[in-house]
Amino acid sequence: GESVGLHLPTLSVQEGDNSIINCAYSNSASDYFIWYKQESGKGPQFIIDIRSNMDKRQGQRVTVLLNKTVKHLSLQIAATQPGDSAVYFCAERGGNTGKLIFGQGTTLQVKP
Amino acid sequence: GAVVSQHPSRVICKSGTSVKIECRSLDFQATTMFWYRQFPKQSLMLMATSNEGSKATYEQGVEKDKFLINHASLTLSTLTVTSAHPEDSSFYICSARRTGFSSITEAFFGQGTRLTVV
């Protein structure tokens, strides 16, 4: 079946360093990818998205890279701050179904 | 930004009783709302898609008679967990898609409801 998975369950970084969170997806028909941040006990918060016809998109302190050849998605956070500590999910929209499928999540821990 | 409000944020109920969770779009109309379930340290699993004025579409494996969804207006969808059991304890999250927009970025998430069945 369709699946979106993350390579690392936990990522620990030093405050000020850059963070890279990876995601692999399996549905080549997916046309839209989104990164969400979820803090404990809260709903997901939209971070950045990218369409399948793009390979890079930048936001404020965040960059999403899409490699369709190997079905890989990454989120780069520059100058990671303690407030960035959370669980990060990638999600893909199935091109056929339009549904949003979430990956398993990576916990980002920022050490002061 | 658009706000989606869920109520209650936490609920504890006895086994066998029913619990209703509300999802409201506060400042926009939402033809479509989605209900997700999330177990601890796991991802969000789509349960059903709720469309205003029509029956909800349930994902495979989700019991429609147990998880009743009603989307009676453009700003409110409700999820009722009927005859709740301890295994129904979970974090339930809704998202609402702004009417007229097909982009995923126009789907906003509520803050979630922590259901504990004792």
PDB file of C-alpha atoms in Angstrom:
ATOM      1  CA  GLY A   1       0.000   0.000   0.000  1.00  0.00           C
ATOM      2  CA  GLU A   2       0.928   3.626  -0.050  1.00  0.00           C
ATOM      3  CA  SER A   3       3.319   4.800   2.596  1.00  0.00           C
ATOM      4  CA  VAL A   4       5.385   7.739   3.545  1.00  0.00           C
ATOM      5  CA  GLY A   5       8.200   7.090   5.959  1.00  0.00           C
ATOM      6  CA  LEU A   6      10.898   8.979   7.741  1.00  0.00           C
ATOM      7  CA  HIS A   7      14.431   7.711   8.042  1.00  0.00           C
ATOM      8  CA  LEU A   8      15.214   8.816  11.599  1.00  0.00           C
ATOM      9  CA  PRO A   9      12.818   8.762  14.521  1.00  0.00           C
ATOM     10  CA  THR A  10      14.823  11.305  16.555  1.00  0.00           C
ATOM     11  CA  LEU A  11      17.206  14.069  15.554  1.00  0.00           C
ATOM     12  CA  SER A  12      19.210  15.926  18.145  1.00  0.00           C
ATOM     13  CA  VAL A  13      20.976  19.148  17.155  1.00  0.00           C
ATOM     14  CA  GLN A  14      22.775  21.978  18.868  1.00  0.00           C
ATOM     15  CA  GLU A  15      21.078  25.347  18.990  1.00  0.00           C
ATOM     16  CA  GLY A  16      22.251  27.436  16.074  1.00  0.00           C
ATOM     17  CA  ASP A  17      23.124  24.489  13.883  1.00  0.00           C
ATOM     18  CA  ASN A  18      21.213  23.545  10.765  1.00  0.00           C
ATOM     19  CA  SER A  19      18.795  20.614  10.869  1.00  0.00           C
ATOM     20  CA  ILE A  20      17.927  18.257   8.058  1.00  0.00           C
ATOM     21  CA  ILE A  21      14.926  15.987   8.347  1.00  0.00           C
ATOM     22  CA  ASN A  22      14.398  13.366   5.679  1.00  0.00           C
ATOM     23  CA  CYS A  23      11.394  11.589   4.299  1.00  0.00           C
ATOM     24  CA  ALA A  24      10.855   8.851   1.740  1.00  0.00           C
ATOM     25  CA  TYR A  25       7.622   8.375  -0.111  1.00  0.00           C
ATOM     26  CA  SER A  26       6.394   5.545  -2.258  1.00  0.00           C
ATOM     27  CA  ASN A  27       3.597   6.943  -4.397  1.00  0.00           C
ATOM     28  CA  SER A  28       5.063   8.279  -7.608  1.00  0.00           C
ATOM     29  CA  ALA A  29       1.645   9.759  -8.438  1.00  0.00           C
ATOM     30  CA  SER A  30       1.753  12.159  -5.489  1.00  0.00           C
ATOM     31  CA  ASP A  31       1.587  15.720  -6.726  1.00  0.00           C
ATOM     32  CA  TYR A  32       1.982  17.761  -3.592  1.00  0.00           C
ATOM     33  CA  PHE A  33       4.134  17.472  -0.475  1.00  0.00           C
ATOM     34  CA  ILE A  34       3.866  19.278   2.818  1.00  0.00           C
ATOM     35  CA  TRP A  35       5.908  19.508   5.994  1.00  0.00           C
ATOM     36  CA  TYR A  36       4.104  19.932   9.293  1.00  0.00           C
ATOM     37  CA  LYS A  37       5.333  20.683  12.790  1.00  0.00           C
ATOM     38  CA  GLN A  38       3.490  19.220  15.733  1.00  0.00           C
ATOM     39  CA  GLU A  39       4.095  20.252  19.293  1.00  0.00           C
ATOM     40  CA  SER A  40       3.035  18.024  22.142  1.00  0.00           C
ATOM     41  CA  GLY A  41      -0.721  17.897  22.584  1.00  0.00           C
ATOM     42  CA  LYS A  42      -1.434  20.143  19.605  1.00  0.00           C
ATOM     43  CA  GLY A  43      -2.550  19.763  16.037  1.00  0.00           C
ATOM     44  CA  PRO A  44      -0.113  19.908  13.087  1.00  0.00           C
ATOM     45  CA  GLN A  45       1.081  23.298  11.985  1.00  0.00           C
ATOM     46  CA  PHE A  46       1.836  23.934   8.318  1.00  0.00           C
ATOM     47  CA  ILE A  47       5.493  24.775   7.628  1.00  0.00           C
ATOM     48  CA  ILE A  48       6.104  24.647   3.914  1.00  0.00           C
ATOM     49  CA  ASP A  49       4.887  22.833   0.832  1.00  0.00           C
ATOM     50  CA  ILE A  50       6.174  21.943  -2.592  1.00  0.00           C
ATOM     51  CA  ARG A  51       4.558  20.781  -5.780  1.00  0.00           C
ATOM     52  CA  SER A  52       5.858  17.811  -7.684  1.00  0.00           C
ATOM     53  CA  ASN A  53       6.987  19.985 -10.591  1.00  0.00           C
ATOM     54  CA  MET A  54       9.499  21.745  -8.331  1.00  0.00           C
ATOM     55  CA  ASP A  55      12.669  20.498  -6.677  1.00  0.00           C
ATOM     56  CA  LYS A  56      13.290  23.237  -4.139  1.00  0.00           C
ATOM     57  CA  ARG A  57      11.325  25.825  -2.262  1.00  0.00           C
ATOM     58  CA  GLN A  58      12.467  28.223   0.403  1.00  0.00           C
ATOM     59  CA  GLY A  59      10.656  29.842   3.252  1.00  0.00           C
ATOM     60  CA  GLN A  60      11.735  31.723   6.299  1.00  0.00           C
ATOM     61  CA  ARG A  61      14.606  29.666   7.763  1.00  0.00           C
ATOM     62  CA  VAL A  62      13.230  26.543   6.086  1.00  0.00           C
ATOM     63  CA  THR A  63      13.903  24.901   2.758  1.00  0.00           C
ATOM     64  CA  VAL A  64      12.197  21.872   1.275  1.00  0.00           C
ATOM     65  CA  LEU A  65      13.951  19.736  -1.304  1.00  0.00           C
ATOM     66  CA  LEU A  66      12.218  17.198  -3.481  1.00  0.00           C
ATOM     67  CA  ASN A  67      14.011  14.463  -5.379  1.00  0.00           C
ATOM     68  CA  LYS A  68      11.457  12.612  -7.458  1.00  0.00           C
ATOM     69  CA  THR A  69      14.023  10.252  -8.913  1.00  0.00           C
ATOM     70  CA  VAL A  70      14.572   8.580  -5.559  1.00  0.00           C
ATOM     71  CA  LYS A  71      11.254   9.666  -4.041  1.00  0.00           C
ATOM     72  CA  HIS A  72      12.878  11.640  -1.293  1.00  0.00           C
ATOM     73  CA  LEU A  73      11.822  14.778   0.512  1.00  0.00           C
ATOM     74  CA  SER A  74      13.825  16.778   3.019  1.00  0.00           C
ATOM     75  CA  LEU A  75      13.259  19.724   5.313  1.00  0.00           C
ATOM     76  CA  GLN A  76      16.173  21.951   6.169  1.00  0.00           C
ATOM     77  CA  ILE A  77      15.928  24.298   9.117  1.00  0.00           C
ATOM     78  CA  ALA A  78      18.581  26.970   9.356  1.00  0.00           C
ATOM     79  CA  ALA A  79      19.939  28.181  12.684  1.00  0.00           C
ATOM     80  CA  THR A  80      17.787  25.795  14.680  1.00  0.00           C
ATOM     81  CA  GLN A  81      16.235  27.309  17.781  1.00  0.00           C
ATOM     82  CA  PRO A  82      14.823  25.734  20.956  1.00  0.00           C
ATOM     83  CA  GLY A  83      11.344  26.650  19.738  1.00  0.00           C
ATOM     84  CA  ASP A  84      11.887  24.352  16.772  1.00  0.00           C
ATOM     85  CA  SER A  85      11.793  21.323  19.062  1.00  0.00           C
ATOM     86  CA  ALA A  86       8.785  19.279  17.987  1.00  0.00           C
ATOM     87  CA  VAL A  87       7.771  16.321  15.869  1.00  0.00           C
ATOM     88  CA  TYR A  88       7.969  16.946  12.145  1.00  0.00           C
ATOM     89  CA  PHE A  89       5.806  15.103   9.656  1.00  0.00           C
ATOM     90  CA  CYS A  90       6.012  14.990   5.930  1.00  0.00           C
ATOM     91  CA  ALA A  91       2.775  14.416   4.101  1.00  0.00           C
ATOM     92  CA  GLU A  92       1.953  13.692   0.505  1.00  0.00           C
ATOM     93  CA  ARG A  93      -1.180  14.213  -1.454  1.00  0.00           C
ATOM     94  CA  GLY A  94      -2.008  11.246  -3.593  1.00  0.00           C
ATOM     95  CA  GLY A  95      -2.427  12.397  -7.137  1.00  0.00           C
ATOM     96  CA  ASN A  96      -5.195   9.877  -7.700  1.00  0.00           C
ATOM     97  CA  THR A  97      -7.098  10.216  -4.456  1.00  0.00           C
ATOM     98  CA  GLY A  98      -6.360  13.755  -3.320  1.00  0.00           C
ATOM     99  CA  LYS A  99      -5.964  12.463   0.221  1.00  0.00           C
ATOM    100  CA  LEU A 100      -3.219  13.587   2.544  1.00  0.00           C
ATOM    101  CA  ILE A 101      -0.989  10.734   3.765  1.00  0.00           C
ATOM    102  CA  PHE A 102       1.301  11.411   6.695  1.00  0.00           C
ATOM    103  CA  GLY A 103       4.730   9.954   7.349  1.00  0.00           C
ATOM    104  CA  GLN A 104       5.733   8.511  10.711  1.00  0.00           C
ATOM    105  CA  GLY A 105       7.359  11.630  12.117  1.00  0.00           C
ATOM    106  CA  THR A 106      10.790  12.729  13.324  1.00  0.00           C
ATOM    107  CA  THR A 107      11.315  14.187  16.746  1.00  0.00           C
ATOM    108  CA  LEU A 108      13.652  17.164  16.635  1.00  0.00           C
ATOM    109  CA  GLN A 109      15.440  17.944  19.882  1.00  0.00           C
ATOM    110  CA  VAL A 110      17.365  21.188  20.096  1.00  0.00           C
ATOM    111  CA  LYS A 111      20.072  21.308  22.735  1.00  0.00           C
ATOM    112  CA  PRO A 112      20.904  24.721  24.201  1.00  0.00           C
TER     113      PRO A 112
ATOM    114  CA  GLY B   1      -4.744  33.009   9.323  1.00  0.00           C
ATOM    115  CA  ALA B   2      -7.733  30.718   9.301  1.00  0.00           C
ATOM    116  CA  VAL B   3      -8.677  29.149  12.610  1.00  0.00           C
ATOM    117  CA  VAL B   4     -10.096  25.726  13.238  1.00  0.00           C
ATOM    118  CA  SER B   5     -11.374  25.048  16.712  1.00  0.00           C
ATOM    119  CA  GLN B   6     -11.972  21.656  18.253  1.00  0.00           C
ATOM    120  CA  HIS B   7     -14.010  21.032  21.356  1.00  0.00           C
ATOM    121  CA  PRO B   8     -13.414  19.588  23.815  1.00  0.00           C
ATOM    122  CA  SER B   9      -9.636  19.556  23.985  1.00  0.00           C
ATOM    123  CA  ARG B  10      -9.708  16.738  26.511  1.00  0.00           C
ATOM    124  CA  VAL B  11     -12.433  14.318  27.511  1.00  0.00           C
ATOM    125  CA  ILE B  12     -12.587  11.330  29.793  1.00  0.00           C
ATOM    126  CA  CYS B  13     -15.550   9.024  29.464  1.00  0.00           C
ATOM    127  CA  LYS B  14     -16.681   5.698  30.819  1.00  0.00           C
ATOM    128  CA  SER B  15     -16.570   2.604  28.690  1.00  0.00           C
ATOM    129  CA  GLY B  16     -19.822   2.118  26.819  1.00  0.00           C
ATOM    130  CA  THR B  17     -20.762   5.760  26.600  1.00  0.00           C
ATOM    131  CA  SER B  18     -20.646   8.004  23.536  1.00  0.00           C
ATOM    132  CA  VAL B  19     -18.550  11.107  23.051  1.00  0.00           C
ATOM    133  CA  LYS B  20     -19.069  13.933  20.574  1.00  0.00           C
ATOM    134  CA  ILE B  21     -16.174  16.012  19.274  1.00  0.00           C
ATOM    135  CA  GLU B  22     -16.826  19.251  17.439  1.00  0.00           C
ATOM    136  CA  CYS B  23     -14.711  20.818  14.711  1.00  0.00           C
ATOM    137  CA  ARG B  24     -15.487  24.388  13.750  1.00  0.00           C
ATOM    138  CA  SER B  25     -13.985  26.674  11.148  1.00  0.00           C
ATOM    139  CA  LEU B  26     -14.185  30.043  12.846  1.00  0.00           C
ATOM    140  CA  ASP B  27     -13.549  32.523  10.085  1.00  0.00           C
ATOM    141  CA  PHE B  28     -14.060  30.637   6.857  1.00  0.00           C
ATOM    142  CA  GLN B  29     -16.433  28.186   5.276  1.00  0.00           C
ATOM    143  CA  ALA B  30     -15.334  24.595   4.904  1.00  0.00           C
ATOM    144  CA  THR B  31     -17.141  22.320   2.500  1.00  0.00           C
ATOM    145  CA  THR B  32     -14.761  19.511   3.373  1.00  0.00           C
ATOM    146  CA  MET B  33     -13.371  18.507   6.729  1.00  0.00           C
ATOM    147  CA  PHE B  34     -11.116  15.605   7.588  1.00  0.00           C
ATOM    148  CA  TRP B  35     -10.899  13.524  10.737  1.00  0.00           C
ATOM    149  CA  TYR B  36      -7.643  11.933  11.836  1.00  0.00           C
ATOM    150  CA  ARG B  37      -6.643   9.681  14.665  1.00  0.00           C
ATOM    151  CA  GLN B  38      -3.219   9.684  16.261  1.00  0.00           C
ATOM    152  CA  PHE B  39      -1.850   7.193  18.772  1.00  0.00           C
ATOM    153  CA  PRO B  40       1.084   8.172  21.000  1.00  0.00           C
ATOM    154  CA  LYS B  41       4.335   8.598  19.113  1.00  0.00           C
ATOM    155  CA  GLN B  42       2.655   7.638  15.876  1.00  0.00           C
ATOM    156  CA  SER B  43       1.546   9.441  12.786  1.00  0.00           C
ATOM    157  CA  LEU B  44      -1.834  10.815  11.846  1.00  0.00           C
ATOM    158  CA  MET B  45      -4.141   8.304  10.224  1.00  0.00           C
ATOM    159  CA  LEU B  46      -6.998   9.593   8.118  1.00  0.00           C
ATOM    160  CA  MET B  47     -10.290   8.199   9.359  1.00  0.00           C
ATOM    161  CA  ALA B  48     -12.824   9.884   7.141  1.00  0.00           C
ATOM    162  CA  THR B  49     -13.580  12.772   4.860  1.00  0.00           C
ATOM    163  CA  SER B  50     -16.595  14.825   5.819  1.00  0.00           C
ATOM    164  CA  ASN B  51     -18.519  16.768   3.196  1.00  0.00           C
ATOM    165  CA  GLU B  52     -21.181  19.315   4.033  1.00  0.00           C
ATOM    166  CA  GLY B  53     -24.651  18.052   3.291  1.00  0.00           C
ATOM    167  CA  SER B  54     -23.627  14.540   2.325  1.00  0.00           C
ATOM    168  CA  LYS B  55     -22.446  11.320   3.887  1.00  0.00           C
ATOM    169  CA  ALA B  56     -18.893  11.036   5.061  1.00  0.00           C
ATOM    170  CA  THR B  57     -16.411   8.872   3.229  1.00  0.00           C
ATOM    171  CA  TYR B  58     -14.606   6.473   5.549  1.00  0.00           C
ATOM    172  CA  GLU B  59     -11.169   4.984   5.107  1.00  0.00           C
ATOM    173  CA  GLN B  60     -10.766   1.263   4.911  1.00  0.00           C
ATOM    174  CA  GLY B  61     -10.953  -0.359   8.302  1.00  0.00           C
ATOM    175  CA  VAL B  62     -12.780   2.511   9.986  1.00  0.00           C
ATOM    176  CA  GLU B  63     -16.189   1.517  11.327  1.00  0.00           C
ATOM    177  CA  LYS B  64     -18.724   4.069  10.179  1.00  0.00           C
ATOM    178  CA  ASP B  65     -21.277   2.946  12.753  1.00  0.00           C
ATOM    179  CA  LYS B  66     -18.789   3.472  15.541  1.00  0.00           C
ATOM    180  CA  PHE B  67     -17.417   6.800  14.366  1.00  0.00           C
ATOM    181  CA  LEU B  68     -20.417   8.837  13.331  1.00  0.00           C
ATOM    182  CA  ILE B  69     -19.670  11.969  11.364  1.00  0.00           C
ATOM    183  CA  ASN B  70     -22.117  14.773  10.745  1.00  0.00           C
ATOM    184  CA  HIS B  71     -21.251  17.824   8.641  1.00  0.00           C
ATOM    185  CA  ALA B  72     -24.472  19.785   8.896  1.00  0.00           C
ATOM    186  CA  SER B  73     -23.145  23.236   8.094  1.00  0.00           C
ATOM    187  CA  LEU B  74     -20.235  24.873   6.308  1.00  0.00           C
ATOM    188  CA  THR B  75     -18.533  25.630   9.594  1.00  0.00           C
ATOM    189  CA  LEU B  76     -19.194  22.572  11.741  1.00  0.00           C
ATOM    190  CA  SER B  77     -18.426  18.893  11.578  1.00  0.00           C
ATOM    191  CA  THR B  78     -18.885  16.507  14.476  1.00  0.00           C
ATOM    192  CA  LEU B  79     -17.368  13.131  15.224  1.00  0.00           C
ATOM    193  CA  THR B  80     -19.226  10.906  17.664  1.00  0.00           C
ATOM    194  CA  VAL B  81     -17.442   7.919  19.108  1.00  0.00           C
ATOM    195  CA  THR B  82     -20.239   5.545  20.000  1.00  0.00           C
ATOM    196  CA  SER B  83     -20.040   2.907  22.708  1.00  0.00           C
ATOM    197  CA  ALA B  84     -16.486   3.914  23.447  1.00  0.00           C
ATOM    198  CA  HIS B  85     -13.983   1.352  24.694  1.00  0.00           C
ATOM    199  CA  PRO B  86     -10.496   1.831  26.121  1.00  0.00           C
ATOM    200  CA  GLU B  87      -8.949   0.993  22.755  1.00  0.00           C
ATOM    201  CA  ASP B  88     -10.676   4.069  21.329  1.00  0.00           C
ATOM    202  CA  SER B  89      -8.526   6.234  23.559  1.00  0.00           C
ATOM    203  CA  SER B  90      -6.513   8.398  21.218  1.00  0.00           C
ATOM    204  CA  PHE B  91      -5.831  11.906  19.958  1.00  0.00           C
ATOM    205  CA  TYR B  92      -8.430  12.940  17.396  1.00  0.00           C
ATOM    206  CA  ILE B  93      -7.635  15.794  15.048  1.00  0.00           C
ATOM    207  CA  CYS B  94      -9.744  17.512  12.454  1.00  0.00           C
ATOM    208  CA  SER B  95      -8.773  19.684   9.543  1.00  0.00           C
ATOM    209  CA  ALA B  96     -10.953  21.945   7.461  1.00  0.00           C
ATOM    210  CA  ARG B  97     -10.491  22.841   3.817  1.00  0.00           C
ATOM    211  CA  ARG B  98     -11.539  26.351   2.834  1.00  0.00           C
ATOM    212  CA  THR B  99     -14.430  26.291   0.369  1.00  0.00           C
ATOM    213  CA  GLY B 100     -13.345  26.974  -3.161  1.00  0.00           C
ATOM    214  CA  PHE B 101      -9.748  25.983  -2.617  1.00  0.00           C
ATOM    215  CA  SER B 102      -8.291  22.666  -3.654  1.00  0.00           C
ATOM    216  CA  SER B 103      -4.803  23.393  -2.403  1.00  0.00           C
ATOM    217  CA  ILE B 104      -3.770  21.460   0.637  1.00  0.00           C
ATOM    218  CA  THR B 105      -2.386  24.623   2.166  1.00  0.00           C
ATOM    219  CA  GLU B 106      -5.928  25.771   2.510  1.00  0.00           C
ATOM    220  CA  ALA B 107      -6.658  22.874   4.878  1.00  0.00           C
ATOM    221  CA  PHE B 108      -6.158  23.980   8.465  1.00  0.00           C
ATOM    222  CA  PHE B 109      -5.870  21.761  11.523  1.00  0.00           C
ATOM    223  CA  GLY B 110      -7.630  21.954  14.835  1.00  0.00           C
ATOM    224  CA  GLN B 111      -5.775  21.635  18.094  1.00  0.00           C
ATOM    225  CA  GLY B 112      -6.908  18.065  18.648  1.00  0.00           C
ATOM    226  CA  THR B 113      -9.017  16.255  21.227  1.00  0.00           C
ATOM    227  CA  ARG B 114      -7.486  13.846  23.707  1.00  0.00           C
ATOM    228  CA  LEU B 115     -10.030  11.087  24.390  1.00  0.00           C
ATOM    229  CA  THR B 116      -9.486   8.750  27.320  1.00  0.00           C
ATOM    230  CA  VAL B 117     -11.931   5.922  27.857  1.00  0.00           C
ATOM    231  CA  VAL B 118     -11.865   4.369  31.313  1.00  0.00           C
TER     232      VAL B 118
END
